[in-house]
PQR file of N, CA, C, O and H, with PARSE charges and radii, in Angstrom:
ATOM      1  N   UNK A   1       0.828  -1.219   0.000 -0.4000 1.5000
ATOM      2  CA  UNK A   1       0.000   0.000   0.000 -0.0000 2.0000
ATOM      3  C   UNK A   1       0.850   1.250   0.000  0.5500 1.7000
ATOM      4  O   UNK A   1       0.556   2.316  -0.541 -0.5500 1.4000
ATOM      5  N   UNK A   2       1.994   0.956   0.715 -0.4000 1.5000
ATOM      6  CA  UNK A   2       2.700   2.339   0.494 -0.0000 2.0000
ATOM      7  C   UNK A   2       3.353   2.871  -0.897  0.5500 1.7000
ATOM      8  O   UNK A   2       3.602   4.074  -0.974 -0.5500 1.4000
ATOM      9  H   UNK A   2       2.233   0.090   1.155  0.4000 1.0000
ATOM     10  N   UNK A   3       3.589   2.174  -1.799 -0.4000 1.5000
ATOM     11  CA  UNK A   3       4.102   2.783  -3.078 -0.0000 2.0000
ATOM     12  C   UNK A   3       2.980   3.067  -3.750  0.5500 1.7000
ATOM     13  O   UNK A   3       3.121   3.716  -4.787 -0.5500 1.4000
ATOM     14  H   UNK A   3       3.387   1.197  -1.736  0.4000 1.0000
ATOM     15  N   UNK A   4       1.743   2.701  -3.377 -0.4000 1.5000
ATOM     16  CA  UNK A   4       0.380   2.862  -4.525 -0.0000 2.0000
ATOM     17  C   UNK A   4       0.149   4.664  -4.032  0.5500 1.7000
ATOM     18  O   UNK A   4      -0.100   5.618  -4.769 -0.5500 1.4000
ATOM     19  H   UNK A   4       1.629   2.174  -2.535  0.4000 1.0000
ATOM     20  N   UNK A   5       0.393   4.629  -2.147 -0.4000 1.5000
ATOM     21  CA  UNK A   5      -0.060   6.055  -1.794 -0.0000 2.0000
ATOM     22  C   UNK A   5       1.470   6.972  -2.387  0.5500 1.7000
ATOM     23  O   UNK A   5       1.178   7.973  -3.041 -0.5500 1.4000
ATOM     24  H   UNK A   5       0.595   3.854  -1.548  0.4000 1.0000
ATOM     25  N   UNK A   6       2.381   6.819  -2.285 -0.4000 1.5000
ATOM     26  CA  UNK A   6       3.424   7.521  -2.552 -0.0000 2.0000
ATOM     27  C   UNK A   6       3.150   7.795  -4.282  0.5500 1.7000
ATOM     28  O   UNK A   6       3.348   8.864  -4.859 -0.5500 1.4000
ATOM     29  H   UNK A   6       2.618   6.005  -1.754  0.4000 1.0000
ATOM     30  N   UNK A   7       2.691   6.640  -4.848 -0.4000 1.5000
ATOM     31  CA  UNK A   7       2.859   7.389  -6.826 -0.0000 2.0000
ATOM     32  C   UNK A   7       1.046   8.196  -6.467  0.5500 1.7000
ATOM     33  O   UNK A   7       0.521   8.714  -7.453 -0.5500 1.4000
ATOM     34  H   UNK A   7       2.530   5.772  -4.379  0.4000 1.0000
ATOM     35  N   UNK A   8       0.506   8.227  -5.563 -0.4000 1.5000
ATOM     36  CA  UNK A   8      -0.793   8.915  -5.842 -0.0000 2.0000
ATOM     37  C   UNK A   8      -0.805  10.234  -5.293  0.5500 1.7000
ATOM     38  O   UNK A   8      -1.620  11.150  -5.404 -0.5500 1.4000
ATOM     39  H   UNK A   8       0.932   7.806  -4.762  0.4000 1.0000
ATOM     40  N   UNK A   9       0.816  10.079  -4.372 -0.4000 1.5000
ATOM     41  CA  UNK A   9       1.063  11.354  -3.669 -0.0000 2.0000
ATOM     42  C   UNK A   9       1.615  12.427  -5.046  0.5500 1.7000
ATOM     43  O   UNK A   9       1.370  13.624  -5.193 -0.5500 1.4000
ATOM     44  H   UNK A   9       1.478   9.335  -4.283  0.4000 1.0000
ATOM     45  N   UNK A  10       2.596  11.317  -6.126 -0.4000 1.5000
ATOM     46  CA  UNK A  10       3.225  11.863  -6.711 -0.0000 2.0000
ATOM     47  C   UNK A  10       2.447  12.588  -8.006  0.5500 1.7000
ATOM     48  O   UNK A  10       2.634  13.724  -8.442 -0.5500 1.4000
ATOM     49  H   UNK A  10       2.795  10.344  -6.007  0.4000 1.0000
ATOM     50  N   UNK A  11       1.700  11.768  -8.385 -0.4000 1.5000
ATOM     51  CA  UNK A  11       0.244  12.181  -9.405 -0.0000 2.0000
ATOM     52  C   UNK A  11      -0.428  13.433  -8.793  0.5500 1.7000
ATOM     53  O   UNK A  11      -0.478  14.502  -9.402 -0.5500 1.4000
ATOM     54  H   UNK A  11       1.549  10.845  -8.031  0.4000 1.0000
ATOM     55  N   UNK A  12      -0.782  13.303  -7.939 -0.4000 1.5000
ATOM     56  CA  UNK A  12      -1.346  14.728  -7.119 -0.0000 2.0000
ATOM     57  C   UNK A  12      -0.152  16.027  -7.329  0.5500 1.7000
ATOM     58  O   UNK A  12      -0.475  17.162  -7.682 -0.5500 1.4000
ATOM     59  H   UNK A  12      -0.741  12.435  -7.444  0.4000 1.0000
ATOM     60  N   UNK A  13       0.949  15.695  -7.101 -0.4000 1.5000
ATOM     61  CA  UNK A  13       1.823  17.231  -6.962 -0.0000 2.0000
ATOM     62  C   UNK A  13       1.643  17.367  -8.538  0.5500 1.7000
ATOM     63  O   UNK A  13       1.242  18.486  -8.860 -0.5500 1.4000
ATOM     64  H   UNK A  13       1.212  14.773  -6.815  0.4000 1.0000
ATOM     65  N   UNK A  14       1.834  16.544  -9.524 -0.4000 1.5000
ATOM     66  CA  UNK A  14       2.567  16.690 -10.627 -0.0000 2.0000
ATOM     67  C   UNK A  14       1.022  17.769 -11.166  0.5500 1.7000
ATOM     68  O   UNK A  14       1.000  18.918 -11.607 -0.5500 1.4000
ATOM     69  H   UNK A  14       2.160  15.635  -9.264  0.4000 1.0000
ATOM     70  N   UNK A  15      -0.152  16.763 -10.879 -0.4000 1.5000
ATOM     71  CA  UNK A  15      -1.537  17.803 -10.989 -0.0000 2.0000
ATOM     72  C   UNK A  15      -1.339  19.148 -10.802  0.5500 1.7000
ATOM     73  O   UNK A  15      -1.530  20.064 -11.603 -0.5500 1.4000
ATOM     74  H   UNK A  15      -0.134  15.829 -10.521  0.4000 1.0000
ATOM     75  N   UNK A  16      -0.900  19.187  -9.559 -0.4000 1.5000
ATOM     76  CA  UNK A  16      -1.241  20.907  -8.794 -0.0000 2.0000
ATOM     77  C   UNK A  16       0.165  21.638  -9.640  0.5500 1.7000
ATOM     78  O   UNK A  16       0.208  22.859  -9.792 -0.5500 1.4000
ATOM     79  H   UNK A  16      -0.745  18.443  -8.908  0.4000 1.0000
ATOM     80  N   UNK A  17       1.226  20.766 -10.129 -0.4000 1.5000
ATOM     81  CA  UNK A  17       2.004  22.182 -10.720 -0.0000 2.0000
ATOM     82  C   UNK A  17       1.389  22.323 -12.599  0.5500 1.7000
ATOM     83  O   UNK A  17       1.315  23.327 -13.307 -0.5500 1.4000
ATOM     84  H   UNK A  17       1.191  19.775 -10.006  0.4000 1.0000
ATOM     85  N   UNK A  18       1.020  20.778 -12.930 -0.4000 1.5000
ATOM     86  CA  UNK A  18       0.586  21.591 -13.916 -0.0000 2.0000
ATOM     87  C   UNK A  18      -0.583  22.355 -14.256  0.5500 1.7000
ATOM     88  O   UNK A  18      -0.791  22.921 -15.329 -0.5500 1.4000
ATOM     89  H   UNK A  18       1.080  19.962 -12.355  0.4000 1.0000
ATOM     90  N   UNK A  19      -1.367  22.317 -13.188 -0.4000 1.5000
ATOM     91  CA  UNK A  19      -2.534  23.068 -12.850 -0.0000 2.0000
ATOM     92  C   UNK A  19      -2.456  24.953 -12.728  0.5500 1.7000
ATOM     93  O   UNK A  19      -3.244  25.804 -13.143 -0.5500 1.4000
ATOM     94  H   UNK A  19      -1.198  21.857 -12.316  0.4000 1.0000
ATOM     95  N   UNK A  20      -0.740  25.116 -11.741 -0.4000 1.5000
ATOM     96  CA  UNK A  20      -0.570  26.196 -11.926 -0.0000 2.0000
ATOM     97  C   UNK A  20       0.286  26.570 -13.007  0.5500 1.7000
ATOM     98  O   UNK A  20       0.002  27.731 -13.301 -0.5500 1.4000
ATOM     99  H   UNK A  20      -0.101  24.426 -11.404  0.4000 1.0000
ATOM    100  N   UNK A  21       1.143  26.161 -13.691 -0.4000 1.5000
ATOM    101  CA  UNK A  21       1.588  26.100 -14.960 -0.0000 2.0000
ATOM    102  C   UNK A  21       0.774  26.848 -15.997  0.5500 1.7000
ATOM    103  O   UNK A  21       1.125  27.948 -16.424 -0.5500 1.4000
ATOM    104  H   UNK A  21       1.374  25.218 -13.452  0.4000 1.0000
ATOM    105  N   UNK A  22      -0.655  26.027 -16.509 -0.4000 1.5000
ATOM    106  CA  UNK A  22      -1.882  26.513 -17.142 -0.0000 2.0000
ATOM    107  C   UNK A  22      -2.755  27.351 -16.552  0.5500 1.7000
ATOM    108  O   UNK A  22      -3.645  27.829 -17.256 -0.5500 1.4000
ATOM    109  H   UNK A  22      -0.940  25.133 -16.162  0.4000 1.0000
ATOM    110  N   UNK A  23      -2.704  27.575 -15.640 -0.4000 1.5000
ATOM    111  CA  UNK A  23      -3.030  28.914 -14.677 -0.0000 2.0000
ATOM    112  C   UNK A  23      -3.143  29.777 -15.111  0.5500 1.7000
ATOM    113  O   UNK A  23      -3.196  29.635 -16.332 -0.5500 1.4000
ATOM    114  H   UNK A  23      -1.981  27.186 -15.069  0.4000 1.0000
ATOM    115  N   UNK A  24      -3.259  31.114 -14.691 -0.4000 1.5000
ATOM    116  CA  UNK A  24      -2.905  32.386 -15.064 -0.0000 2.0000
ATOM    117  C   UNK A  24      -1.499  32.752 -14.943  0.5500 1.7000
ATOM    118  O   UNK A  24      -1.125  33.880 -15.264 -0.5500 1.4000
ATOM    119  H   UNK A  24      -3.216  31.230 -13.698  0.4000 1.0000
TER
END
């Protein structure tokens, strides 16, 4: 269980920067 939460930790950041990336 811990590498499934760690790549879902890692999917989540990669979200939020390209989220602000395409941002304003």
């Amino acid at each position: 269980g811990g590498e499934v939460e760690r790549g879902l930790t890692m999917v989540d950041g990669v979200m939020l920067l390209v989220d602000a990336s395409e941002g304003p």
